[in-house]
Amino acid sequence: MTSAQLEIQLIASIVAIACAIPGTFLVLRKMALISDAISHSILPGLVIGFFITHDLSSPLLIVLAALSGLVTVILVEFIQKTGLVKEDTAIGLVFPALFSIGIILIAKNANDVHLDVDAVLLGELAFAPFDRLLVNGADLGPKSLWIIGSILAITVTLLMAFFKELKVSTFDAGLATALGFSPAVLHYGLMSVASVTTVGAFDAVGAILVVALMIAPAATAYLLTNDLKKMLVLSIGFGVLSAISGYWLAHWLDASISGSMTSILGVLFLLVYLFAPSRGLLSVLYRNKQQRIEVSLLTFLLHLNNHSEEEERHINHLNEHINWQKVRSKSVVDLALKNNMITIDNNVISLTDKGTSFTNKAIDYIITNDDTEIESMKEDFFLFRG
Amino acid sequence: MENKNLAVSVDDLTVAYNYKPVLWDIDLAIPEGVLMAIVGPNGAGKSTLIKSILGIINPIAGSISIYGKPYDEQRKLVAYVPQKGSVDWDFPTTALDVVKMGTYGSLGWIKRPKQKEKKAALEALEKVGMLAFKDRQISQLSGGQQQRIFLARALVQNASIYFMDEPFQGVDATTEIAIINILKELRKSGKTVIVVHHDLQTVPEYFDWVTFLNVKKIATGPVKDIFNDDNLTKTYGINYKVSVQQ
């Protein structure tokens, strides 16, 4: 691995981490689309900053671009507050307008610089190592590494300092206000971080893909955990994983690095969506199937509980009496047998003591909705997990 | 309730959404130590009244004071239980963590909850009978349990005045009784409790003070004096008869 390769992976990973942190809060605040808006509408700020400084990595340029990101947020909220259109419509109105102003500014004035539309939309990580930070002739590494590294350092510091405030205002803005943590301050703080991060990541991955880096890792992590801190750690992990594996995929395919990174993120999300232990599609389907069988089991046990006469309890009559398909009857009987709830004697089914007590507890729970008695049953049965 | 301190005093409060008044020139004096219901039809401004007192909504006119001073200075004396539906219960957090949020106010900015706050949160969970569920993800709790968690979060604030927005909405009978018992205990220990309430039948049984509200204030005072068909009719518009068995 050459040092340039290492630098690209390092930049990609840091971009991914810096995006994943604000991204997690955007996802939880149901504001994923606003990151899309910000990433496009920072363009006019970027272009104007470039005209003033003639330097793509000047701090002024970053500040101006981040400001136009904030202007987007404010405009969206302003239009939304008129009550004439909904938030998604407001977003759809604001960012294309700002973005196209940027495009026109580039086309009119910046034909001779590397600020072109392709670079804006897709970014180019592969060139990042060529633009070095030189101080008194000493090479301190790629400029973009310094830029995004500083942004990440600020983001992490703010996150550590205001984690509890961000959490409470995201979960319950009303309580946050009552406790004296102004949700507006936190909201615009978060939006500023998101804007600055977008500007920093923009150079590397472009306006479209930066959205994926903010949203996809957080959305994937959301499916896997019930803990905000773990969600942040997982988002960061998925971001870094996609950065490094994306780089090597691009290397192998000889294709765009940012494109490969986001493709990997897409695949990761799909895998988690399918296979996540409790919220994944497969486990939800499995749980639904189990619950269906458990409801049948309960119906069956109730039937046995209510009928002492033998013909009602004969195994061959089960199908006609409870009106079930053969396959279903068999899986229900098997489940009951496995749990020692019934005995089959001469093809006549009887409830065991365990079966009787289970049935009674289950009925009690269904009637009273009081789940103190059934805590032990939650382990084995999905039905009682609420 | 003779000549006690005023816990909350609302003067000439007017609130409007898009220039449409929701609350109109409200004067309200809530004495210390009452357990008060705010009743009124849908859209009467009950939640808005609480939110204005707590600074969550900015009124267009009027002033609020808590024990004689503005809310901003008295924040720590006040606890708030919002409507259960106002938050996203799929948020990745546990019951204990939500209760801990109640301690954030006394911590202030940046400082994080430590052992002391955790202990207080655990005690509050025990008071509402939810200690066994402390590590449960909040979406895995029933509606009644979620409401108890919210109550625990208010208890941990150890406030003097409690504001609750429809704490009995969508909860089972057991939880309702558990909650009202805790509220009565709070009153016994000298706290003031203000509850937005929907079920008129239970007002005389649960509360000792009541405010009738419908954009304007209709009446406020002891339940035994003012909870009658006359005020109910004025508040609800139609000839509303709840036979008040006292």
XYZ file of C-alpha atoms in Angstrom:
632
model
C 0.000 0.000 0.000
C 1.464 3.345 -1.006
C 1.275 6.363 1.272
C -1.171 8.003 -1.136
C -3.476 5.004 -0.792
C -3.184 5.159 2.947
C -3.941 8.891 2.931
C -7.034 8.423 0.799
C -8.388 5.776 3.147
C -7.601 7.935 6.130
C -9.398 10.946 4.623
C -12.357 8.794 3.588
C -12.619 7.308 7.097
C -12.447 10.687 8.815
C -15.054 12.103 6.425
C -17.267 9.119 7.232
C -16.881 9.614 11.001
C -17.490 13.358 10.780
C -20.673 12.724 8.773
C -21.975 9.867 10.926
C -22.129 11.951 14.119
C -24.491 14.740 13.000
C -26.187 12.172 10.734
C -27.269 10.102 13.746
C -29.101 13.077 15.236
C -30.596 14.080 11.893
C -32.054 10.590 11.487
C -33.476 10.602 15.021
C -34.958 14.055 14.464
C -36.520 12.855 11.210
C -34.561 15.508 9.350
C -32.633 13.298 6.934
C -33.823 15.308 3.957
C -32.450 18.539 5.353
C -28.924 17.142 4.912
C -29.708 16.722 1.232
C -30.836 20.333 1.077
C -27.755 21.594 2.929
C -25.344 19.628 0.777
C -26.703 21.234 -2.390
C -27.273 24.741 -1.205
C -23.801 25.279 0.244
C -22.708 25.682 -3.371
C -23.352 29.445 -3.734
C -21.475 30.063 -0.474
C -18.627 27.943 -1.732
C -18.461 29.780 -5.069
C -18.667 33.252 -3.545
C -16.009 32.277 -1.002
C -13.829 31.083 -3.845
C -14.199 34.369 -5.722
C -13.085 36.237 -2.637
C -10.207 34.010 -1.553
C -9.215 32.156 -4.736
C -8.395 29.261 -2.480
C -10.617 26.185 -2.265
C -9.392 25.284 1.200
C -9.583 28.694 2.832
C -11.420 28.804 6.173
C -13.450 31.784 4.919
C -14.780 29.625 2.124
C -15.840 26.975 4.629
C -17.545 29.576 6.799
C -19.420 31.123 3.864
C -20.503 27.731 2.586
C -21.678 26.683 6.041
C -23.589 29.957 6.296
C -25.444 29.240 3.092
C -26.271 25.837 4.585
C -27.808 27.601 7.582
C -29.664 30.012 5.294
C -31.243 26.938 3.697
C -32.466 25.674 7.052
C -33.864 29.078 7.972
C -35.582 29.523 4.588
C -37.115 26.046 4.774
C -38.465 26.772 8.244
C -39.734 30.173 7.142
C -41.650 28.772 4.183
C -42.963 25.921 6.311
C -44.192 28.317 8.997
C -46.408 30.131 6.528
C -48.502 26.977 6.700
C -49.029 27.097 2.943
C -46.815 24.114 2.154
C -45.416 21.157 4.084
C -41.775 20.684 5.081
C -40.819 18.364 2.223
C -42.221 20.818 -0.304
C -40.359 23.687 1.366
C -37.104 21.714 1.147
C -37.808 20.944 -2.493
C -38.320 24.645 -3.180
C -35.288 26.016 -1.373
C -32.301 23.893 -2.206
C -32.633 23.669 -6.006
C -32.966 27.456 -6.089
C -29.770 27.986 -4.088
C -27.955 25.200 -5.905
C -28.799 26.633 -9.315
C -27.541 30.054 -8.238
C -24.247 28.320 -7.481
C -24.226 26.552 -10.848
C -24.835 29.823 -12.708
C -22.093 31.555 -10.724
C -19.646 28.807 -11.662
C -20.597 28.828 -15.310
C -20.331 32.612 -15.613
C -17.134 33.173 -13.695
C -15.133 30.139 -12.844
C -14.507 28.460 -16.188
C -10.792 28.454 -15.671
C -10.628 26.756 -12.283
C -11.090 23.253 -11.073
C -14.430 24.181 -9.522
C -16.575 22.331 -12.033
C -19.978 20.767 -11.791
C -18.738 17.177 -11.837
C -16.429 17.808 -8.932
C -19.253 19.462 -7.053
C -21.647 16.590 -7.536
C -19.298 13.664 -7.093
C -16.107 14.943 -5.500
C -12.825 13.245 -6.122
C -10.986 11.534 -3.338
C -8.313 10.176 -5.630
C -6.840 13.653 -6.117
C -6.876 14.544 -2.405
C -3.280 13.441 -1.689
C -1.899 15.789 -4.400
C -2.972 18.977 -2.670
C -0.486 19.192 0.216
C -0.283 21.484 3.195
C 3.142 23.083 3.105
C 4.411 25.153 6.013
C 7.867 26.715 5.489
C 8.480 24.136 2.836
C 7.700 21.206 5.130
C 5.080 18.754 3.896
C 2.454 18.242 6.597
C 0.205 15.939 4.590
C -2.853 16.450 2.383
C -4.753 19.689 2.952
C -8.136 17.974 2.966
C -6.955 15.694 5.764
C -6.262 18.763 7.899
C -9.562 20.379 7.028
C -11.793 17.412 7.706
C -9.626 16.412 10.677
C -10.189 19.809 12.312
C -13.902 19.622 11.596
C -14.061 16.170 13.173
C -12.163 17.395 16.244
C -14.678 20.235 16.702
C -17.632 17.896 16.139
C -16.376 15.370 18.678
C -15.689 18.083 21.248
C -19.185 19.510 20.824
C -20.722 16.046 20.978
C -18.942 15.226 24.232
C -19.875 18.559 25.771
C -23.524 18.640 24.704
C -24.448 14.983 24.428
C -27.055 15.121 27.161
C -28.552 18.357 25.819
C -28.743 16.954 22.287
C -30.335 13.782 23.596
C -33.052 15.459 25.638
C -33.903 18.052 22.991
C -34.082 15.351 20.309
C -36.266 13.075 22.420
C -38.486 15.679 24.052
C -38.117 19.271 22.909
C -40.862 20.442 25.299
C -39.048 19.073 28.330
C -35.751 20.507 27.076
C -37.345 23.966 26.941
C -38.877 23.607 30.378
C -35.502 22.522 31.797
C -33.799 25.540 30.268
C -31.998 23.891 27.335
C -33.139 25.964 24.399
C -34.000 23.537 21.581
C -33.525 26.381 19.087
C -29.897 26.867 20.142
C -29.267 23.123 19.922
C -31.107 22.871 16.620
C -29.069 25.605 14.963
C -25.916 24.273 16.602
C -26.554 20.876 15.071
C -27.411 22.456 11.720
C -24.161 24.442 11.823
C -22.151 21.303 12.512
C -23.993 19.502 9.718
C -23.287 22.400 7.338
C -19.605 22.681 8.209
C -19.168 18.913 7.972
C -20.894 18.885 4.611
C -18.528 21.558 3.343
C -15.544 19.605 4.607
C -16.781 16.351 3.134
C -17.916 17.976 -0.093
C -14.462 18.129 -1.623
C -13.940 14.453 -1.016
C -17.293 12.901 -1.825
C -19.384 15.592 -3.508
C -22.818 17.018 -2.851
C -24.886 13.950 -3.570
C -22.901 11.270 -1.831
C -22.283 13.236 1.355
C -25.970 12.690 2.105
C -25.451 8.947 1.998
C -22.554 9.236 4.434
C -24.740 11.184 6.872
C -27.886 9.106 6.645
C -27.053 5.513 5.682
C -24.721 4.626 8.596
C -27.172 6.115 11.116
C -30.186 4.420 9.554
C -28.334 1.090 9.584
C -27.261 1.521 13.205
C -30.824 2.467 14.196
C -31.985 -1.015 13.237
C -29.435 -2.661 15.472
C -29.564 -0.979 18.848
C -31.741 0.612 21.517
C -29.032 2.798 22.941
C -28.078 6.204 21.580
C -24.377 5.859 22.433
C -24.205 2.466 20.750
C -26.045 3.898 17.779
C -23.359 6.580 17.435
C -20.561 4.027 17.731
C -22.196 1.707 15.208
C -22.811 4.576 12.747
C -19.166 5.524 12.973
C -18.171 1.874 12.527
C -20.329 1.479 9.427
C -18.943 4.740 8.040
C -15.334 3.654 8.467
C -16.072 0.166 7.153
C -17.624 1.641 4.014
C -14.718 4.070 3.596
C -12.047 1.408 3.647
C -13.872 -1.363 1.811
C -15.231 1.246 -0.628
C -11.710 2.339 -1.418
C -10.582 -1.183 -2.217
C -13.717 -1.906 -4.225
C -13.004 1.194 -6.300
C -9.383 0.122 -6.639
C -10.441 -3.300 -7.884
C -13.150 -2.001 -10.222
C -11.097 1.033 -11.260
C -14.132 3.199 -10.484
C -15.113 6.209 -8.379
C -14.147 5.901 -4.702
C -17.104 7.869 -3.400
C -19.460 5.832 -5.579
C -18.023 2.593 -4.212
C -18.243 3.834 -0.619
C -21.923 4.658 -0.949
C -22.642 1.403 -2.761
C -21.112 -0.443 0.160
C -23.303 1.576 2.534
C -26.344 0.571 0.492
C -25.400 -3.097 0.679
C -24.702 -2.835 4.428
C -28.123 -1.316 5.018
C -29.798 -3.996 2.950
C -28.026 -6.769 4.868
C -28.944 -5.272 8.232
C -32.499 -4.578 7.081
C -32.846 -8.249 6.182
C -30.920 -9.886 8.997
C -30.980 -7.561 12.036
C -31.722 -9.667 15.140
C -34.925 -8.003 16.293
C -35.990 -5.387 13.733
C -34.752 -7.086 10.569
C -37.256 -8.207 7.957
C -36.537 -11.903 8.421
C -36.829 -11.828 12.176
C -40.059 -9.829 11.929
C -41.477 -12.393 9.511
C -40.319 -15.205 11.770
C -41.840 -13.495 14.800
C -45.149 -13.004 13.024
C -45.226 -16.657 12.036
C -44.406 -17.732 15.598
C -47.087 -15.459 17.006
C -49.616 -16.983 14.644
C -48.701 -20.449 15.867
C -48.798 -19.275 19.480
C -52.283 -17.826 19.067
C -53.319 -21.158 17.606
C -51.700 -22.930 20.522
C -53.618 -20.814 22.969
C -56.876 -21.425 21.116
C -56.124 -25.130 21.180
C -55.285 -25.176 24.898
C -58.448 -23.212 25.655
C -60.454 -25.730 23.683
C -58.943 -28.561 25.740
C -59.542 -26.609 28.927
C -63.202 -26.081 28.099
C -63.994 -29.619 26.977
C -63.693 -32.728 29.057
C -65.545 -35.002 26.607
C -63.245 -37.343 24.715
C -64.560 -36.807 21.204
C -63.686 -33.122 21.473
C -60.146 -34.028 22.402
C -59.456 -36.744 19.849
C -56.431 -35.939 17.741
C -58.158 -36.736 14.466
C -61.036 -34.455 15.274
C -58.859 -31.496 15.913
C -58.993 -30.447 12.277
C -62.741 -30.399 12.021
C -63.444 -29.076 15.476
C -61.157 -26.094 15.488
C -61.295 -25.895 11.727
C -57.567 -25.951 11.014
C -55.393 -27.161 8.199
C -53.465 -30.385 8.898
C -50.056 -28.736 8.820
C -51.116 -26.132 11.324
C -52.634 -28.678 13.679
C -49.441 -30.678 13.608
C -47.153 -27.745 14.359
C -49.445 -26.638 17.191
C -49.593 -30.107 18.735
C -45.824 -30.431 18.384
C -45.288 -27.100 20.107
C -47.584 -28.069 22.960
C -45.855 -31.435 23.337
C -42.431 -29.838 23.270
C -43.465 -27.589 26.161
C -45.005 -30.501 28.105
C -48.402 -28.829 28.051
C -50.309 -31.839 26.801
C -50.139 -35.614 26.863
C -51.502 -37.812 24.113
C -52.964 -41.059 25.337
C -54.645 -43.327 22.825
C -55.008 -40.409 20.413
C -56.898 -38.448 23.046
C -55.222 -35.232 24.142
C -55.210 -34.060 27.750
C -53.796 -30.946 29.350
C -50.947 -31.470 31.806
C -50.788 -29.431 35.018
C -48.315 -27.156 33.300
C -50.670 -26.753 30.354
C -53.576 -25.872 32.640
C -51.634 -23.296 34.597
C -50.228 -21.801 31.396
C -53.715 -21.478 29.948
C -55.073 -19.826 33.066
C -52.214 -17.357 33.293
C -52.545 -16.495 29.635
C -56.286 -15.889 29.979
C -55.705 -13.732 33.051
C -53.168 -11.678 31.167
C -55.419 -11.199 28.163
C -58.299 -10.120 30.402
C -56.433 -7.900 32.856
C -53.464 -6.849 30.709
C -51.412 -7.163 33.895
C -48.111 -8.680 32.908
C -46.474 -9.317 36.273
C -47.525 -12.989 36.253
C -46.270 -13.773 32.792
C -42.702 -12.430 32.908
C -41.400 -16.015 32.795
C -43.470 -16.793 29.713
C -42.008 -13.887 27.746
C -38.775 -15.804 27.274
C -40.434 -18.599 25.350
C -43.352 -16.854 23.714
C -43.374 -13.831 21.442
C -47.048 -13.370 22.134
C -46.468 -12.059 25.625
C -43.721 -9.622 24.820
C -46.164 -6.865 24.046
C -57.009 27.130 51.361
C -57.119 30.340 53.332
C -54.734 33.033 52.168
C -51.841 30.795 51.314
C -48.856 31.618 49.129
C -49.571 31.739 45.443
C -47.649 28.981 43.682
C -48.500 30.189 40.214
C -49.910 33.482 39.147
C -50.989 34.202 35.566
C -51.902 37.772 34.620
C -53.667 38.892 31.461
C -52.256 36.009 29.454
C -53.168 35.975 25.763
C -51.829 33.397 23.332
C -52.541 33.227 19.619
C -51.642 30.845 16.816
C -51.543 32.653 13.488
C -53.439 35.616 14.951
C -56.238 33.366 16.208
C -56.498 33.633 19.987
C -56.246 30.317 21.779
C -56.191 31.825 25.249
C -57.749 35.202 25.875
C -56.875 37.422 28.786
C -56.424 34.708 31.374
C -56.007 35.668 35.026
C -55.304 32.727 37.235
C -54.023 32.422 40.767
C -53.111 28.921 41.884
C -52.575 28.611 45.651
C -49.763 26.505 47.017
C -50.619 22.919 47.913
C -53.630 22.295 45.707
C -54.239 19.361 43.407
C -55.905 21.152 40.534
C -57.623 19.938 37.383
C -57.828 22.122 34.295
C -60.931 21.090 32.385
C -62.493 22.302 29.178
C -63.482 21.066 25.719
C -61.014 20.177 22.965
C -59.280 23.276 21.681
C -60.018 25.171 24.898
C -56.313 25.922 25.326
C -55.632 23.663 28.315
C -52.258 22.380 27.077
C -51.442 25.817 25.724
C -51.972 27.305 29.167
C -49.459 24.912 30.744
C -46.983 25.350 27.908
C -47.193 29.131 28.214
C -46.543 28.972 31.939
C -43.486 26.795 31.230
C -42.146 29.076 28.518
C -42.579 26.476 25.781
C -45.001 28.781 23.964
C -44.478 32.534 23.785
C -47.620 34.462 24.663
C -48.469 37.677 22.814
C -49.425 39.393 26.050
C -49.454 38.847 29.784
C -47.075 37.662 32.442
C -46.447 34.557 34.504
C -44.895 34.229 37.894
C -43.906 31.226 39.953
C -43.782 32.074 43.652
C -43.636 35.732 42.690
C -40.746 35.511 40.248
C -40.485 34.886 36.499
C -40.329 31.258 35.348
C -36.738 31.562 34.113
C -35.548 32.176 37.668
C -37.741 29.466 39.183
C -37.149 26.669 36.685
C -35.870 24.269 39.326
C -39.087 24.539 41.323
C -41.133 23.222 38.423
C -41.539 19.761 36.888
C -43.408 19.009 33.687
C -45.033 15.866 32.326
C -45.899 16.425 28.652
C -48.533 14.466 26.755
C -47.347 10.947 26.117
C -47.917 11.341 22.398
C -45.561 14.320 22.176
C -42.426 12.202 21.934
C -41.128 9.443 19.688
C -41.172 6.267 21.787
C -38.959 4.516 19.228
C -36.080 6.733 20.343
C -33.106 4.499 21.206
C -33.087 4.777 24.981
C -34.135 2.935 28.134
C -36.669 3.675 30.867
C -33.909 4.552 33.348
C -32.305 6.933 30.886
C -35.570 8.786 30.296
C -36.049 9.207 34.039
C -32.490 10.489 34.336
C -33.417 13.287 31.931
C -35.386 14.756 34.831
C -32.098 15.478 36.584
C -30.658 17.424 33.635
C -32.305 20.653 34.762
C -30.500 20.757 38.107
C -27.251 19.726 36.405
C -27.337 22.591 33.938
C -25.374 22.739 30.697
C -22.489 20.355 29.942
C -22.333 18.554 33.327
C -23.276 14.910 33.061
C -25.414 12.767 35.347
C -23.360 10.778 37.860
C -24.092 8.148 40.504
C -26.177 10.559 42.575
C -28.505 11.264 39.644
C -28.720 7.579 38.808
C -29.684 6.773 42.379
C -32.392 9.422 42.354
C -33.718 8.059 39.052
C -33.834 4.511 40.435
C -35.743 5.712 43.491
C -38.262 7.521 41.289
C -38.693 4.372 39.203
C -39.371 2.412 42.360
C -41.982 4.940 43.489
C -43.964 4.450 40.301
C -43.497 0.677 40.442
C -41.311 0.481 37.366
C -37.954 -0.536 38.810
C -38.147 -3.968 37.171
C -38.375 -2.273 33.774
C -35.423 0.091 34.156
C -33.404 -1.384 31.287
C -36.372 -1.905 28.982
C -36.286 -0.017 25.706
C -39.067 2.549 25.923
C -40.977 1.301 22.880
C -41.289 -2.063 24.637
C -43.394 -0.518 27.416
C -47.179 -0.364 27.461
C -48.946 3.000 27.342
C -49.538 2.959 31.084
C -45.910 2.084 31.768
C -44.718 4.885 29.510
C -46.887 7.317 31.466
C -45.381 6.067 34.731
C -41.904 6.625 33.312
C -42.879 10.203 32.514
C -44.206 10.635 36.041
C -40.968 9.219 37.468
C -39.027 11.679 35.336
C -41.002 14.518 36.927
C -40.616 13.087 40.444
C -36.849 12.963 40.098
C -36.855 16.729 39.572
C -37.973 17.028 43.167
C -39.916 20.154 42.316
C -42.480 22.198 44.236
C -44.935 22.511 41.367
C -45.879 19.725 38.969
C -47.566 20.335 35.620
C -49.075 17.328 33.889
C -50.674 17.234 30.469
C -53.344 14.519 30.385
C -51.495 11.917 32.438
C -54.478 9.561 32.346
C -54.833 9.433 28.595
C -54.675 5.894 27.247
C -53.600 4.286 30.498
C -55.119 1.236 32.150
C -57.135 1.479 35.362
C -54.283 0.181 37.538
C -51.945 2.863 36.275
C -54.578 5.559 36.696
C -55.012 4.621 40.351
C -51.241 4.388 40.861
C -50.739 7.818 39.330
C -53.507 9.547 41.273
C -52.204 8.055 44.517
C -48.782 9.508 43.822
C -50.319 12.886 42.989
C -52.275 12.855 46.252
C -49.085 12.040 48.116
C -47.366 14.976 46.450
C -50.153 17.267 47.609
C -49.911 15.858 51.128
C -46.241 16.788 51.243
C -47.150 20.370 50.346
C -46.516 20.311 46.611
C -48.765 21.933 44.049
C -50.014 19.710 41.239
C -51.740 21.018 38.104
C -53.274 18.481 35.758
C -54.934 18.886 32.367
C -57.814 16.491 32.764
C -60.489 15.098 30.485
C -62.669 12.844 32.560
C -65.213 15.072 34.289
C -66.664 12.160 36.293
C -63.461 11.746 38.291
C -62.841 15.428 39.054
C -64.523 15.466 42.502
C -62.846 12.218 43.474
C -59.304 13.118 42.374
C -58.952 16.864 42.788
C -59.583 19.547 45.399
C -59.240 22.523 43.059
C -60.491 23.060 39.523
C -60.177 25.573 36.701
C -62.743 25.714 33.933
C -61.232 26.917 30.711
C -62.539 27.597 27.254
C -60.275 30.146 25.572
C -61.316 32.400 28.429
C -61.217 31.419 32.048
C -64.712 30.476 33.193
C -64.066 29.783 36.856
C -61.420 28.646 39.268
C -61.641 27.555 42.860
C -62.302 24.650 45.229
C -64.044 21.684 43.607
C -66.704 21.570 46.308
C -67.712 25.186 45.633
C -67.546 25.585 41.890
C -67.761 22.142 40.286
C -71.402 22.389 39.286
C -73.701 22.118 36.299
C -73.733 25.868 35.837
C -69.975 26.142 35.276
C -69.922 22.970 33.205
C -72.594 24.375 30.932
C -70.744 27.672 30.593
C -67.552 25.834 29.729
C -68.856 23.184 27.376
C -71.470 25.367 25.695
C -74.258 22.866 25.692
C -76.431 21.989 28.616
C -73.888 19.712 30.204
C -75.200 17.794 33.150
C -72.868 15.736 35.223
C -74.687 14.875 38.364
C -72.104 15.750 40.925
C -72.443 13.378 43.817
C -70.442 14.796 46.649
